mmCIF file of C-alpha atoms in Angstrom:
data_model
loop_
_atom_site.group_PDB
_atom_site.id
_atom_site.type_symbol
_atom_site.label_atom_id
_atom_site.label_comp_id
_atom_site.label_asym_id
_atom_site.label_seq_id
_atom_site.Cartn_x
_atom_site.Cartn_y
_atom_site.Cartn_z
ATOM 1 C CA MET H 1 71.888 27.139 179.003
ATOM 2 C CA PHE H 2 68.617 29.057 179.605
ATOM 3 C CA THR H 3 65.030 28.075 179.141
ATOM 4 C CA LYS H 4 63.018 30.338 176.831
ATOM 5 C CA LEU H 5 61.363 31.842 179.931
ATOM 6 C CA GLN H 6 64.711 32.620 181.569
ATOM 7 C CA GLU H 7 66.022 34.118 178.343
ATOM 8 C CA ARG H 8 62.973 36.409 178.101
ATOM 9 C CA LYS H 9 63.414 37.466 181.730
ATOM 10 C CA ILE H 10 67.129 38.227 181.334
ATOM 11 C CA ASN H 11 66.456 40.244 178.189
ATOM 12 C CA HIS H 12 63.729 42.155 180.027
ATOM 13 C CA PHE H 13 66.047 42.781 182.999
ATOM 14 C CA PHE H 14 68.614 44.265 180.625
ATOM 15 C CA ASN H 15 65.983 46.453 178.948
ATOM 16 C CA VAL H 16 64.821 47.741 182.346
ATOM 17 C CA LEU H 17 68.362 48.936 183.096
ATOM 18 C CA ASP H 18 68.816 50.341 179.582
ATOM 19 C CA PRO H 19 65.817 52.681 179.338
ATOM 20 C CA ASP H 20 67.396 54.735 176.554
ATOM 21 C CA GLY H 21 67.897 51.606 174.433
ATOM 22 C CA SER H 22 71.602 52.225 173.840
ATOM 23 C CA GLY H 23 72.404 48.506 173.951
ATOM 24 C CA ALA H 24 74.907 48.854 176.799
ATOM 25 C CA LEU H 25 74.754 49.623 180.494
ATOM 26 C CA THR H 26 77.055 52.397 181.650
ATOM 27 C CA LEU H 27 77.613 54.147 184.956
ATOM 28 C CA PRO H 28 75.898 57.355 183.739
ATOM 29 C CA THR H 29 72.848 55.359 182.612
ATOM 30 C CA ILE H 30 72.586 53.600 185.974
ATOM 31 C CA VAL H 31 73.113 56.797 187.994
ATOM 32 C CA ALA H 32 70.439 58.528 185.884
ATOM 33 C CA ILE H 33 67.902 55.976 187.165
ATOM 34 C CA GLY H 34 68.592 57.187 190.691
ATOM 35 C CA ASP H 35 68.560 60.843 189.673
ATOM 36 C CA ARG H 36 65.096 60.473 188.132
ATOM 37 C CA TYR H 37 63.919 58.561 191.198
ATOM 38 C CA ALA H 38 65.304 61.261 193.519
ATOM 39 C CA ARG H 39 63.420 63.946 191.581
ATOM 40 C CA ILE H 40 60.086 62.116 191.863
ATOM 41 C CA ARG H 41 60.725 61.713 195.589
ATOM 42 C CA GLY H 42 61.275 65.477 195.815
ATOM 43 C CA TYR H 43 64.959 65.304 196.760
ATOM 44 C CA ALA H 44 67.131 68.239 195.746
ATOM 45 C CA PRO H 45 70.154 67.046 193.718
ATOM 46 C CA THR H 46 72.558 67.993 196.519
ATOM 47 C CA SER H 47 70.395 66.625 199.372
ATOM 48 C CA ALA H 48 71.618 63.810 201.587
ATOM 49 C CA GLU H 49 68.861 61.562 200.227
ATOM 50 C CA ALA H 50 69.814 62.160 196.590
ATOM 51 C CA GLN H 51 73.492 61.626 197.409
ATOM 52 C CA ARG H 52 72.626 58.369 199.233
ATOM 53 C CA LEU H 53 70.771 57.122 196.155
ATOM 54 C CA ARG H 54 73.653 58.083 193.884
ATOM 55 C CA ALA H 55 76.195 56.412 196.175
ATOM 56 C CA ALA H 56 74.083 53.246 196.404
ATOM 57 C CA LEU H 57 73.790 53.053 192.609
ATOM 58 C CA GLU H 58 77.491 53.697 192.143
ATOM 59 C CA HIS H 59 78.168 50.892 194.640
ATOM 60 C CA TRP H 60 75.731 48.631 192.742
ATOM 61 C CA TRP H 61 77.544 49.482 189.519
ATOM 62 C CA LYS H 62 80.956 48.638 190.993
ATOM 63 C CA THR H 63 80.010 45.480 192.874
ATOM 64 C CA VAL H 64 77.273 43.959 190.716
ATOM 65 C CA LEU H 65 77.523 45.253 187.182
ATOM 66 C CA CYS H 66 81.252 45.871 186.662
ATOM 67 C CA PRO H 67 82.105 42.188 187.210
ATOM 68 C CA MET H 68 79.906 41.502 184.162
ATOM 69 C CA ASP H 69 82.112 43.709 181.968
ATOM 70 C CA ALA H 70 84.088 40.905 180.333
ATOM 71 C CA ASP H 71 86.069 43.134 177.978
ATOM 72 C CA GLY H 72 86.708 45.930 180.485
ATOM 73 C CA ASN H 73 85.330 48.712 178.275
ATOM 74 C CA HIS H 74 82.965 50.101 180.957
ATOM 75 C CA ARG H 75 79.968 49.195 178.775
ATOM 76 C CA ILE H 76 78.016 46.106 179.733
ATOM 77 C CA THR H 77 76.184 44.467 176.871
ATOM 78 C CA ARG H 78 73.170 42.195 176.909
ATOM 79 C CA GLU H 79 75.480 39.285 176.104
ATOM 80 C CA GLU H 80 77.759 40.074 179.041
ATOM 81 C CA VAL H 81 74.756 40.157 181.382
ATOM 82 C CA ALA H 82 73.534 36.824 180.018
ATOM 83 C CA GLN H 83 77.007 35.265 180.420
ATOM 84 C CA ARG H 84 77.235 36.419 184.043
ATOM 85 C CA VAL H 85 73.763 35.180 184.894
ATOM 86 C CA ALA H 86 74.533 31.824 183.237
ATOM 87 C CA ALA H 87 77.751 31.545 185.251
ATOM 88 C CA ALA H 88 75.876 32.354 188.473
ATOM 89 C CA LEU H 89 73.200 29.769 187.685
ATOM 90 C CA SER H 90 75.832 27.076 187.166
ATOM 91 C CA ASP H 91 77.695 27.959 190.379
ATOM 92 C CA ALA H 92 76.615 26.497 193.703
ATOM 93 C CA LYS H 93 77.092 29.953 195.217
ATOM 94 C CA GLY H 94 75.193 31.685 192.408
ATOM 95 C CA ALA H 95 72.291 32.556 194.693
ATOM 96 C CA GLU H 96 74.681 34.735 196.704
ATOM 97 C CA ALA H 97 75.386 36.828 193.599
ATOM 98 C CA PHE H 98 71.679 37.366 193.047
ATOM 99 C CA ARG H 99 71.205 38.202 196.723
ATOM 100 C CA GLY H 100 73.949 40.834 196.660
ATOM 101 C CA ALA H 101 72.513 42.434 193.546
ATOM 102 C CA GLY H 102 69.011 42.397 194.979
ATOM 103 C CA ASP H 103 70.093 43.803 198.348
ATOM 104 C CA ALA H 104 71.858 46.717 196.717
ATOM 105 C CA PHE H 105 68.875 47.563 194.535
ATOM 106 C CA PHE H 106 66.500 47.245 197.516
ATOM 107 C CA GLU H 107 68.638 49.805 199.342
ATOM 108 C CA VAL H 108 68.273 52.206 196.424
ATOM 109 C CA ALA H 109 64.526 51.765 196.076
ATOM 110 C CA ASP H 110 63.820 51.950 199.827
ATOM 111 C CA ALA H 111 63.811 55.738 199.715
ATOM 112 C CA ASN H 112 63.068 56.308 203.385
ATOM 113 C CA GLY H 113 65.431 53.571 204.571
ATOM 114 C CA ASP H 114 62.853 51.828 206.765
ATOM 115 C CA GLY H 115 63.647 48.322 205.501
ATOM 116 C CA ARG H 116 60.359 48.092 203.630
ATOM 117 C CA LEU H 117 59.738 48.625 199.967
ATOM 118 C CA ILE H 118 56.266 50.140 199.814
ATOM 119 C CA LYS H 119 54.196 50.142 196.648
ATOM 120 C CA ASP H 120 54.968 53.781 195.799
ATOM 121 C CA GLU H 121 58.730 53.246 196.155
ATOM 122 C CA TYR H 122 58.601 50.101 194.030
ATOM 123 C CA VAL H 123 56.421 51.659 191.348
ATOM 124 C CA ASP H 124 58.434 54.890 191.222
ATOM 125 C CA ILE H 125 61.875 53.284 190.916
ATOM 126 C CA PHE H 126 60.730 51.305 187.894
ATOM 127 C CA ALA H 127 58.163 53.672 186.348
ATOM 128 C CA VAL H 128 60.125 56.894 186.771
ATOM 129 C CA GLY H 129 63.670 55.595 187.187
ATOM 130 C CA CYS H 130 63.537 53.005 184.422
ATOM 131 C CA GLY H 131 60.675 54.271 182.285
ATOM 132 C CA LEU H 132 58.338 51.303 182.674
ATOM 133 C CA ALA H 133 54.571 51.727 182.499
ATOM 134 C CA ARG H 134 53.184 52.784 185.886
ATOM 135 C CA ARG H 135 50.068 50.607 185.554
ATOM 136 C CA ASP H 136 52.236 47.566 184.782
ATOM 137 C CA MET H 137 54.366 48.212 187.858
ATOM 138 C CA ILE H 138 51.285 48.617 190.073
ATOM 139 C CA GLN H 139 50.010 45.276 188.790
ATOM 140 C CA ALA H 140 53.435 43.714 189.304
ATOM 141 C CA PHE H 141 53.597 44.934 192.906
ATOM 142 C CA GLN H 142 50.178 43.435 193.618
ATOM 143 C CA ARG H 143 51.436 40.080 192.339
ATOM 144 C CA LEU H 144 54.642 40.321 194.369
ATOM 145 C CA ASP H 145 53.010 41.381 197.648
ATOM 146 C CA LEU H 146 51.897 37.861 198.521
ATOM 147 C CA GLN H 147 51.002 38.853 202.092
ATOM 148 C CA GLY H 148 48.870 41.801 200.954
ATOM 149 C CA ARG H 149 50.618 44.135 203.434
ATOM 150 C CA GLY H 150 51.388 46.948 201.013
ATOM 151 C CA TYR H 151 55.155 46.447 201.250
ATOM 152 C CA LEU H 152 57.940 43.963 200.637
ATOM 153 C CA ASP H 153 60.605 43.355 203.238
ATOM 154 C CA LEU H 154 64.187 42.439 202.389
ATOM 155 C CA ASP H 155 63.672 38.695 202.885
ATOM 156 C CA GLU H 156 60.689 38.691 200.522
ATOM 157 C CA TRP H 157 62.627 40.797 198.024
ATOM 158 C CA ARG H 158 65.576 38.383 198.134
ATOM 159 C CA LYS H 159 63.329 35.437 197.406
ATOM 160 C CA LEU H 160 61.690 37.266 194.503
ATOM 161 C CA VAL H 161 65.040 38.308 192.996
ATOM 162 C CA GLU H 162 66.378 34.767 193.175
ATOM 163 C CA GLU H 163 63.138 33.430 191.749
ATOM 164 C CA PHE H 164 63.220 35.902 188.865
ATOM 165 C CA PHE H 165 66.613 34.708 187.709
ATOM 166 C CA THR H 166 66.454 31.014 188.595
ATOM 167 C CA SER H 167 62.851 29.883 188.252
ATOM 168 C CA THR H 168 61.691 28.010 185.198
ATOM 169 C CA ASP H 169 58.115 28.037 186.525
ATOM 170 C CA SER H 170 56.087 30.506 184.469
ATOM 171 C CA ASP H 171 53.710 31.025 187.427
ATOM 172 C CA ALA H 172 56.411 31.945 189.956
ATOM 173 C CA PRO H 173 55.632 35.305 191.634
ATOM 174 C CA GLY H 174 59.233 36.468 191.193
ATOM 175 C CA ASN H 175 58.713 36.572 187.436
ATOM 176 C CA TRP H 176 56.838 39.849 188.016
ATOM 177 C CA LEU H 177 59.787 41.552 189.695
ATOM 178 C CA TYR H 178 60.454 43.877 186.759
ATOM 179 C CA GLY H 179 56.917 44.031 185.389
ATOM 180 C CA THR H 180 55.590 42.372 182.282
ATOM 181 C CA TYR H 181 57.861 41.156 179.527
#
């Protein structure tokens, strides 16, 4: 099914989205990531920017995460995530599922909506939104920014997302997408 590397990455991905360690992803947990990110960006809770982030995360929940909820209980477990990723990897159109998930998350993280994910946006979404170590996320961004431009565009992001989930190469840059694991 998965290589040991892929299994570690999928477990890490789940942990990133479950910063409180509850063992299940829920809509409130996912929306809280955006709320924390909005605060660090200085957006008032009722501002258009904060509402855009919330709406984007709610859309990501409905279109990306809810289909993983095999038992329909509105709580997505680590096992359900692994099953969905395994199904996507075995499907010829699996890359499209990863692309959709990545695009939606890029939209959330791209706080100013300029189509570029700059280092501060990337670091903040994961360090503040998901509770990962800031220094790890700075290091991860440096490994992901292969062009050394200080930002990732959507095409680069898509490649990195797909690589994170599909690559069995331990040296693939996409392995750094969610920091160290």
